[in-house]
PDB file of C-alpha atoms in Angstrom:
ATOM      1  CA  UNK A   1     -18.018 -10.154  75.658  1.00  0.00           C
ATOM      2  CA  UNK A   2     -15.263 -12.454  77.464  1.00  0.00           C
ATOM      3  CA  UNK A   3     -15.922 -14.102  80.516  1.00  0.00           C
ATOM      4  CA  UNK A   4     -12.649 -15.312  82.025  1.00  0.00           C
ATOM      5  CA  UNK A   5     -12.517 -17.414  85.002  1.00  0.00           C
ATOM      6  CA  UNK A   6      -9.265 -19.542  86.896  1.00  0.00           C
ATOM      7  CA  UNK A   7      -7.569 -19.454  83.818  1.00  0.00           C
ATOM      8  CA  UNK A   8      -4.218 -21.051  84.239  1.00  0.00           C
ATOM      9  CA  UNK A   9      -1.537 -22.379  81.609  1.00  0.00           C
ATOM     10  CA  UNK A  10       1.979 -24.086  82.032  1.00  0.00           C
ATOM     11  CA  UNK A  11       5.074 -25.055  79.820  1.00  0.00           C
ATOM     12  CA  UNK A  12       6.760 -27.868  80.321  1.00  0.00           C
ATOM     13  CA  UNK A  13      10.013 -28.727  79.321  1.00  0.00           C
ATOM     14  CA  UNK A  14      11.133 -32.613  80.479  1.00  0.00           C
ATOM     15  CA  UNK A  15      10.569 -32.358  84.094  1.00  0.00           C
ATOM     16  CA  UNK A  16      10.778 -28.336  84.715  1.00  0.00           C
ATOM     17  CA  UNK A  17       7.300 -26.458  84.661  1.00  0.00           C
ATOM     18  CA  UNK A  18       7.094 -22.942  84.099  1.00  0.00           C
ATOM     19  CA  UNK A  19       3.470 -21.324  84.849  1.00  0.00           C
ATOM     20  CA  UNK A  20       2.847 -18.360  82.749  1.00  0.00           C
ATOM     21  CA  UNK A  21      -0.427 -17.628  83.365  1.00  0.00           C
ATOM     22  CA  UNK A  22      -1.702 -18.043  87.071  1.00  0.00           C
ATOM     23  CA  UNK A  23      -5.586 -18.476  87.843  1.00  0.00           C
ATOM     24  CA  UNK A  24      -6.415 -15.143  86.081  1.00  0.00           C
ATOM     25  CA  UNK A  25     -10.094 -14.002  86.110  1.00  0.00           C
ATOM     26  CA  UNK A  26     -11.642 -11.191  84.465  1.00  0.00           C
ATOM     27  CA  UNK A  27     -14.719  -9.744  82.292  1.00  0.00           C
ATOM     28  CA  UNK A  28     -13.840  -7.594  79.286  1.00  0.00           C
ATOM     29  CA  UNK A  29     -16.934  -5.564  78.019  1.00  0.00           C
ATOM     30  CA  UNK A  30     -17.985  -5.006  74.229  1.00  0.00           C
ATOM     31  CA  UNK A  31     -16.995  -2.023  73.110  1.00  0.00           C
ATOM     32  CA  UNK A  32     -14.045  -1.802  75.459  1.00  0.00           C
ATOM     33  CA  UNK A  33     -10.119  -0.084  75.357  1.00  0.00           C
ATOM     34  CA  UNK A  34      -8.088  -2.246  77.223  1.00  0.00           C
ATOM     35  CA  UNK A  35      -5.265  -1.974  77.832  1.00  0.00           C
ATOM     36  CA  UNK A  36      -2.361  -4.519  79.678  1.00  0.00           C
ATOM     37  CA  UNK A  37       0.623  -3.217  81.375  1.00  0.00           C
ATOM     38  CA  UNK A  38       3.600  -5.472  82.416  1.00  0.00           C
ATOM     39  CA  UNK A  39       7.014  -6.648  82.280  1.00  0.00           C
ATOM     40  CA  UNK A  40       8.689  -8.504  79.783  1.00  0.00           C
ATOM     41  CA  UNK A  41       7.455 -12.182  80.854  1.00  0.00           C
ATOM     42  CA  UNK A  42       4.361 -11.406  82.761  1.00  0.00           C
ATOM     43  CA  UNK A  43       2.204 -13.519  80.502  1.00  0.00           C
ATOM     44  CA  UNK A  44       0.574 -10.585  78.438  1.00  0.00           C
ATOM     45  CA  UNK A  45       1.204 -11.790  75.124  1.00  0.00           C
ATOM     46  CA  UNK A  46       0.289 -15.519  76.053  1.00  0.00           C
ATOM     47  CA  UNK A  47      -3.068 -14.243  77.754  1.00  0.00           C
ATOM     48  CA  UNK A  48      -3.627 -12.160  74.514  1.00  0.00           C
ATOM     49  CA  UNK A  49      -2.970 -15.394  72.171  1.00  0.00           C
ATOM     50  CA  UNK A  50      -5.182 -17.511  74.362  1.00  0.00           C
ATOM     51  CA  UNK A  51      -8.019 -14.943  74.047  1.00  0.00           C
ATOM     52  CA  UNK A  52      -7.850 -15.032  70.393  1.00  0.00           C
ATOM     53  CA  UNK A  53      -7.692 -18.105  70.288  1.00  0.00           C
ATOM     54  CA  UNK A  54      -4.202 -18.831  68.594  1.00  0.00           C
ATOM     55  CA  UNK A  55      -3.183 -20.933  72.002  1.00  0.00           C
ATOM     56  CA  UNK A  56      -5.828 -23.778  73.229  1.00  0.00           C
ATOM     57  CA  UNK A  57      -3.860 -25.246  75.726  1.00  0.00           C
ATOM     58  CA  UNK A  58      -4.771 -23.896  78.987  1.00  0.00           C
ATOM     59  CA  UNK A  59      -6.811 -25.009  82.224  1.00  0.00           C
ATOM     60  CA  UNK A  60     -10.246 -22.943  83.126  1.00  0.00           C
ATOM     61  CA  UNK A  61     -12.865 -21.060  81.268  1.00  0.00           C
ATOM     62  CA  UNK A  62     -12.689 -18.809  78.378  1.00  0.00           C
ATOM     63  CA  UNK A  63     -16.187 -17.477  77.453  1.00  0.00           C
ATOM     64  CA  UNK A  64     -16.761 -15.682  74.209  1.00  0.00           C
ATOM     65  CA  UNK A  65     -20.232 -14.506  74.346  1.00  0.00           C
ATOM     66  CA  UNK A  66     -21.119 -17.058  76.199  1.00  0.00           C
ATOM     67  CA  UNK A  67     -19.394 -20.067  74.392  1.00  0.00           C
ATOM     68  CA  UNK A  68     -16.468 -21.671  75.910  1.00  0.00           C
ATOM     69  CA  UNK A  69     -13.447 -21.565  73.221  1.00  0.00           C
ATOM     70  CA  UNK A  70     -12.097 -24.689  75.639  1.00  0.00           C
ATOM     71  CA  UNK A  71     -14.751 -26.232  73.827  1.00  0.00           C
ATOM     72  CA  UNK A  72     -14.451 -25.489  70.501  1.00  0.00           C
ATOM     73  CA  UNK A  73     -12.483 -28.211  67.898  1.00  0.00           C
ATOM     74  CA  UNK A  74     -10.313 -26.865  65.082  1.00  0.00           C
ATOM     75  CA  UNK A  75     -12.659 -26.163  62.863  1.00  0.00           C
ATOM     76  CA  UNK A  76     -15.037 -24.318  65.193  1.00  0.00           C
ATOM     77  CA  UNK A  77     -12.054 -22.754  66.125  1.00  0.00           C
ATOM     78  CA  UNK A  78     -10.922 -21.320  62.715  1.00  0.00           C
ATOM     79  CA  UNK A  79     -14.174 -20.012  62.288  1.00  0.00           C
ATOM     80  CA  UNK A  80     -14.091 -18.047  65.665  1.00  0.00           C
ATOM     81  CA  UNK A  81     -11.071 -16.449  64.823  1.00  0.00           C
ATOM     82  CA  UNK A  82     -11.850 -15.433  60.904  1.00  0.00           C
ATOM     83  CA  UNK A  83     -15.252 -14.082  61.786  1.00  0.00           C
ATOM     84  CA  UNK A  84     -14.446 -12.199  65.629  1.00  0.00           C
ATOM     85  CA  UNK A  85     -10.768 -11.487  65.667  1.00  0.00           C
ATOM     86  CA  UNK A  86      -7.792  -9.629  63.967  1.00  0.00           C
ATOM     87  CA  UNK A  87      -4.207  -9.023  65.211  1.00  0.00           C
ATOM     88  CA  UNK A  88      -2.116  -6.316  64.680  1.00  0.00           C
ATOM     89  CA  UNK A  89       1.461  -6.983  65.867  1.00  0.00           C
ATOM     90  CA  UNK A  90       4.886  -4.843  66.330  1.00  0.00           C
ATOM     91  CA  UNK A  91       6.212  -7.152  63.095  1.00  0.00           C
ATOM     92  CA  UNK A  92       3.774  -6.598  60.696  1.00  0.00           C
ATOM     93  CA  UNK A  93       3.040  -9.493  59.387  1.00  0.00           C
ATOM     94  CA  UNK A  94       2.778  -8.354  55.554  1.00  0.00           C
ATOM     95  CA  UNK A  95       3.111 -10.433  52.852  1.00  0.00           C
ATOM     96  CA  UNK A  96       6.118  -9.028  50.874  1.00  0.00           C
ATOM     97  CA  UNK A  97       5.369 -11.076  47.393  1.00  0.00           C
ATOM     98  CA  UNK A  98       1.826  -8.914  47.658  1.00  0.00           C
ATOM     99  CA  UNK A  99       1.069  -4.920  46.758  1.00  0.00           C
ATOM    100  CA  UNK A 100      -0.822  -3.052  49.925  1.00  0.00           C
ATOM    101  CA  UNK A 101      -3.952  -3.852  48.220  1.00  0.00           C
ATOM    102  CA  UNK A 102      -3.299  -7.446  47.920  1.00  0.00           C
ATOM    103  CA  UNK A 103      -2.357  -7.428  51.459  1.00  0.00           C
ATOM    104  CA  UNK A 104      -5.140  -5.738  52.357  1.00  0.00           C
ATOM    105  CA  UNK A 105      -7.238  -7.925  50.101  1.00  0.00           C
ATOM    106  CA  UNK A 106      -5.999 -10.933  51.821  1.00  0.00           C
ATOM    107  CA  UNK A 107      -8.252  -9.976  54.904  1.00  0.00           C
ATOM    108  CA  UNK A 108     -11.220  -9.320  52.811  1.00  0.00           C
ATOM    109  CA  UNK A 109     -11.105 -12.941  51.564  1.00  0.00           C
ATOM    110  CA  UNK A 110     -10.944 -14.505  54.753  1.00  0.00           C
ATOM    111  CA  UNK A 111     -14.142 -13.198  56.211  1.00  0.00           C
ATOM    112  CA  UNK A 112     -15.527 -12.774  52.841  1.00  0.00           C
ATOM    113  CA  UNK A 113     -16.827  -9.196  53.682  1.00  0.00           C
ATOM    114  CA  UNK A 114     -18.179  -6.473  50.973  1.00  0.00           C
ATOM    115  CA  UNK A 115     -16.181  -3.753  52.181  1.00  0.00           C
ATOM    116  CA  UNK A 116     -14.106  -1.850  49.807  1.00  0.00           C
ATOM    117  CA  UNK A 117      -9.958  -2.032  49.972  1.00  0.00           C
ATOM    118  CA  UNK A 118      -9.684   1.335  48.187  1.00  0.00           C
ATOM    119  CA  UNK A 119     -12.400   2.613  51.350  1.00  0.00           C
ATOM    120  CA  UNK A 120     -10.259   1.578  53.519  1.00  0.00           C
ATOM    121  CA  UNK A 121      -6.973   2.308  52.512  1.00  0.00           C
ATOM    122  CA  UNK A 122      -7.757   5.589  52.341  1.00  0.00           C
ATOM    123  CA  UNK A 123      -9.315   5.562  55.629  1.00  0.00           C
ATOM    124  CA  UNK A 124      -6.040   4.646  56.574  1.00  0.00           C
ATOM    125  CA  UNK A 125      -4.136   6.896  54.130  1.00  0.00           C
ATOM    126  CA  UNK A 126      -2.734   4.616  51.978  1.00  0.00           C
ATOM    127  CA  UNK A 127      -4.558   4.672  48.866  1.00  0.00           C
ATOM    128  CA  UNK A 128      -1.804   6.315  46.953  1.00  0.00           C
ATOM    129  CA  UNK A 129       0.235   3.861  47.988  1.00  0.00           C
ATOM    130  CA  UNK A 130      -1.626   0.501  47.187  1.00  0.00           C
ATOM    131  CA  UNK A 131       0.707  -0.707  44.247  1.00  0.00           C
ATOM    132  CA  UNK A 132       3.208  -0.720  46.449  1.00  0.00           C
ATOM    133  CA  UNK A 133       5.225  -3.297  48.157  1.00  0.00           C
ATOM    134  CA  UNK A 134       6.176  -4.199  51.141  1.00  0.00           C
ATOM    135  CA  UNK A 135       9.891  -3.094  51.252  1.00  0.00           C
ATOM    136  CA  UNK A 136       9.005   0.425  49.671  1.00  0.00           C
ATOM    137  CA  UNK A 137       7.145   1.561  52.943  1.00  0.00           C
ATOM    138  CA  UNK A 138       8.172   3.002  56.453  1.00  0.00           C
ATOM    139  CA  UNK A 139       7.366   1.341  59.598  1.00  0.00           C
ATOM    140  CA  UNK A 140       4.115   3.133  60.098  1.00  0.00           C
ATOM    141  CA  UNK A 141       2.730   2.970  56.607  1.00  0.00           C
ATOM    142  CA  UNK A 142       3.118  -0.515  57.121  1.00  0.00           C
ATOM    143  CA  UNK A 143       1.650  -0.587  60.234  1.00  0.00           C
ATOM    144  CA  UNK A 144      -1.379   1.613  58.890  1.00  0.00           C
ATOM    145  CA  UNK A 145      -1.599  -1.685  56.036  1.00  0.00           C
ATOM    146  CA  UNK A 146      -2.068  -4.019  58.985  1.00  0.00           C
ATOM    147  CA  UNK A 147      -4.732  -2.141  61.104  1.00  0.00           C
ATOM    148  CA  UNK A 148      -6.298  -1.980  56.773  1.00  0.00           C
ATOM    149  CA  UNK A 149      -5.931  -5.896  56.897  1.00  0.00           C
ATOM    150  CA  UNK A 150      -7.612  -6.099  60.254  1.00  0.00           C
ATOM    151  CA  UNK A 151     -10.167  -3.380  59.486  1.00  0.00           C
ATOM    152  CA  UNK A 152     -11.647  -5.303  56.192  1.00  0.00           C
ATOM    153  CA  UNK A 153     -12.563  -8.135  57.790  1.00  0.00           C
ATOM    154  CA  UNK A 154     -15.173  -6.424  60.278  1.00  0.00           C
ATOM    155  CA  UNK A 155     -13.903  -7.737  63.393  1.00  0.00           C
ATOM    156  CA  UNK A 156     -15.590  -7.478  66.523  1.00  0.00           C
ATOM    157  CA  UNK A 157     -12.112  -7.581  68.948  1.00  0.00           C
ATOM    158  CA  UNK A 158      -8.890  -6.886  67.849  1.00  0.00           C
ATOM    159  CA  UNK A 159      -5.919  -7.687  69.717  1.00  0.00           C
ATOM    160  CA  UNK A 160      -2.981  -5.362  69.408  1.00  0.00           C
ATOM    161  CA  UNK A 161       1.004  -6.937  70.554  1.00  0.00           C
ATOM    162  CA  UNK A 162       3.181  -3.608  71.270  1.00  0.00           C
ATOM    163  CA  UNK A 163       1.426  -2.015  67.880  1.00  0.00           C
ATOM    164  CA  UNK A 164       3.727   1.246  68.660  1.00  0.00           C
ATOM    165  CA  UNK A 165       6.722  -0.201  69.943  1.00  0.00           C
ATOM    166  CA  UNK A 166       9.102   0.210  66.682  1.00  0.00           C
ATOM    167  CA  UNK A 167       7.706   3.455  65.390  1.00  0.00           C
ATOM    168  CA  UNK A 168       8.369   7.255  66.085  1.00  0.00           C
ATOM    169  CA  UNK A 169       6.162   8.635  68.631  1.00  0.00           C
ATOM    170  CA  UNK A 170       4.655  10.625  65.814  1.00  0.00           C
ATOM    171  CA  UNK A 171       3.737   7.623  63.492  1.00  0.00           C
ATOM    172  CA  UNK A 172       2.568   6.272  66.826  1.00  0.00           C
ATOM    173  CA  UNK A 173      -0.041   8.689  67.917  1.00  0.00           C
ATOM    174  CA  UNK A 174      -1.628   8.449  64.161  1.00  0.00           C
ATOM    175  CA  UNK A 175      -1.579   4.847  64.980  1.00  0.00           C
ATOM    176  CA  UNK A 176      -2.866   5.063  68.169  1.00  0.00           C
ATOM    177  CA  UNK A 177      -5.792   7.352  66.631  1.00  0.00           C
ATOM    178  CA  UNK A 178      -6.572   5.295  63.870  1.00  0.00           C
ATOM    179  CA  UNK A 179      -7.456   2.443  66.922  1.00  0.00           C
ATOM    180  CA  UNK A 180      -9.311   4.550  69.075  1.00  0.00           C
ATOM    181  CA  UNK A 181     -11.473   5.698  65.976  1.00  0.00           C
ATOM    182  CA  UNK A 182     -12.544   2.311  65.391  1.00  0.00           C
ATOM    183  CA  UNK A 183     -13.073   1.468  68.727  1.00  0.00           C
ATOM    184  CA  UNK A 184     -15.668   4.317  69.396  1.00  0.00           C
ATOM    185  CA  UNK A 185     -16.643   5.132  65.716  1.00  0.00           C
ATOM    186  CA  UNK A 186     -17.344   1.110  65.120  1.00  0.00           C
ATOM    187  CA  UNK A 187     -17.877  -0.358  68.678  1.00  0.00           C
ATOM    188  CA  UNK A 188     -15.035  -2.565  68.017  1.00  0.00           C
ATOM    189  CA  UNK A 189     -13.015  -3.983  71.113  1.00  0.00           C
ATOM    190  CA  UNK A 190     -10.033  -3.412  71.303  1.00  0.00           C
ATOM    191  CA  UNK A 191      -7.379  -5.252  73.844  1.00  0.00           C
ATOM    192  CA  UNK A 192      -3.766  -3.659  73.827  1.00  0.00           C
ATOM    193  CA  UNK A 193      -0.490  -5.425  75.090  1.00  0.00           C
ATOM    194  CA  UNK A 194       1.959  -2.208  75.875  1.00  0.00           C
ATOM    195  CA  UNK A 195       5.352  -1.578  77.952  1.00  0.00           C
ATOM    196  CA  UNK A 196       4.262   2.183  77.862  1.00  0.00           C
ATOM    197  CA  UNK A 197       2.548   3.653  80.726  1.00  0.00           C
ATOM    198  CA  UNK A 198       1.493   6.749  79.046  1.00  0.00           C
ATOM    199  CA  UNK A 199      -0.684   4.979  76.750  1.00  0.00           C
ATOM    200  CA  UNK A 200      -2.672   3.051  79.431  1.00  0.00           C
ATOM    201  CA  UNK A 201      -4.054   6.939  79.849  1.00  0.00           C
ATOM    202  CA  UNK A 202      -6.198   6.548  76.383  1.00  0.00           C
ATOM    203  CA  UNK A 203      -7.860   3.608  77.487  1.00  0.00           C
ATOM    204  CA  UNK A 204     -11.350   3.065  79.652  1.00  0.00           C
ATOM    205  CA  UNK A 205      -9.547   0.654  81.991  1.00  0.00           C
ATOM    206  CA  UNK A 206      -5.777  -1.251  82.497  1.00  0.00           C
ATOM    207  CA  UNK A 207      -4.568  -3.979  84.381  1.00  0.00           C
ATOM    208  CA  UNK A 208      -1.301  -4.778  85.120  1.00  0.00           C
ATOM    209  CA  UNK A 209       0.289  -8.206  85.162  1.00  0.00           C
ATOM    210  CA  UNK A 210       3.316  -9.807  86.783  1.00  0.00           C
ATOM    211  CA  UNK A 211       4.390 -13.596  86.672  1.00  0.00           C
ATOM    212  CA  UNK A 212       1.074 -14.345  84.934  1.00  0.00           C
ATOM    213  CA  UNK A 213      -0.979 -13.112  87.686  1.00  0.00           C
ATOM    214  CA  UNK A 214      -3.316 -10.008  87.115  1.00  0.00           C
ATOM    215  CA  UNK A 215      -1.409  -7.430  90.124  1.00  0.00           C
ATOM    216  CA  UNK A 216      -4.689  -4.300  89.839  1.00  0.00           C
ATOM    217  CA  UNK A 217      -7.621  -3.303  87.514  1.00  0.00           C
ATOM    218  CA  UNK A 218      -8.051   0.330  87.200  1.00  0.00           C
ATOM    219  CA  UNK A 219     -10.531   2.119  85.518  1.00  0.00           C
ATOM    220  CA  UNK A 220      -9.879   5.506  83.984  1.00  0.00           C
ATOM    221  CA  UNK A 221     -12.777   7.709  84.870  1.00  0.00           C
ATOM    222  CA  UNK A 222     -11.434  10.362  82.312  1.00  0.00           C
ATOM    223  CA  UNK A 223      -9.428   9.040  79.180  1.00  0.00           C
ATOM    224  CA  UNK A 224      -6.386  11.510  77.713  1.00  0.00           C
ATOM    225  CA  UNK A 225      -6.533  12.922  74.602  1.00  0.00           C
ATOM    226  CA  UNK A 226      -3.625  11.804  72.430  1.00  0.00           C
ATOM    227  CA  UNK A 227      -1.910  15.124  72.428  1.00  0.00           C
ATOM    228  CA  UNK A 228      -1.962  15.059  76.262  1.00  0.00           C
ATOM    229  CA  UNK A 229       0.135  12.093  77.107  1.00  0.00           C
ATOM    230  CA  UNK A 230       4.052  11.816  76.893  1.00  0.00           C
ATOM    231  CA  UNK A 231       5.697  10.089  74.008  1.00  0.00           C
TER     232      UNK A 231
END
């Protein structure tokens, strides 16, 4: 699916700099649970926003099957990311003028798919909760309306930013199951940003980064179950 090769980026600021992502290469499969496993500063999230396309400015090759996204111009690039890609991030990233269902509505319209909200809010356990706003949920139910958001539109990746890191480690394993469902029930690929260790276990492979260099790439020859790993 991605084809990554001497990818490099830098930030400069007057004369200083800073290289956050140092001649990383890699191939991520379809149909793959990755996960990445670094420090604060390591260049995770900036790899993930350059693979979905939300930062262009880099040096090297990024292949998405088999076209270059270096290549792409805004509108080529809008298109990539409303038909491929959703995010699902630690904030959210709900709409708090809009009801669940609007929010999960939102997602529909962008990729224009058929697929019902109410379907999928109950997938996600929410459909008694669509009238709702933003404010009146917890941290997972709101959580459960992004991963709705991202489900509606069909992706075929979705890129998850610390999706557990504010919620209780319950709420977070029903998160974490409601990913891995999609991932093998739907073939959808799924690349995870994490600080915790314990959830690289779930995964079919990890790599960890430091300084925006890729340090190892280790494959998990037998995933944990969710109930297995520490929370």
């Amino acid at each position: 699916m991605y084809s990554i090769n001497n990818l490099n980026k830098h930030y400069s600021n007057g004369e200083i700099s800073h290289q956050v992502l140092n001649d990383i290469t890699v191939t991520i499969g379809t149909g793959e649970f990755l996960a990445i496993l670094g420090p604060s500063g390591s260049g995770k999230s900036t790899f993930l926003n350059v693979l979905g396309g939300l930062d262009r400015e880099f040096e090297g090759n990024v292949l998405f099957m088999g076209h270059d996204l270096g290549s792409y111009n805004e509108k080529q690039m809008v298109a990539f990311r409303r038909e491929n890609i959703a995010f699902i991030f630690q904030e959210y990233h709900l709409l708090p003028t809009l009801t669940v269902y609007e929010n999960v509505k939102v997602g529909q319209y962008l990729n224009k798919k058929n697929s019902s909200v109410d379907e999928i809010l109950e997938k996600v356990g929410l459909k008694e909760h669509k009238h709702k706003f933003p404010n009146q949920l917890s941290g997972g139910q709101k959580q459960r309306v992004a991963i709705a958001r991202a489900l509606i539109k069909g992706p075929k990746v979705i890129f998850c930013d610390e999706p557990t890191g504010a919620l209780d480690s319950s709420t977070a394993k029903m998160i974490m199951k409601l990913l891995l469902d999609l991932n093998k029930e739907h073939n959808v690929t799924v690349i995870m940003v994490t600080h915790n260790q314990e959830l690289v276990k779930i995964s079919n492979r990890y790599i960890r980064m430091m300084d925006g260099r890729i340090l190892s790439t280790i494959h998990n020859k037998q995933t944990s179950d969710l109930d297995e790993i520490g929370w």
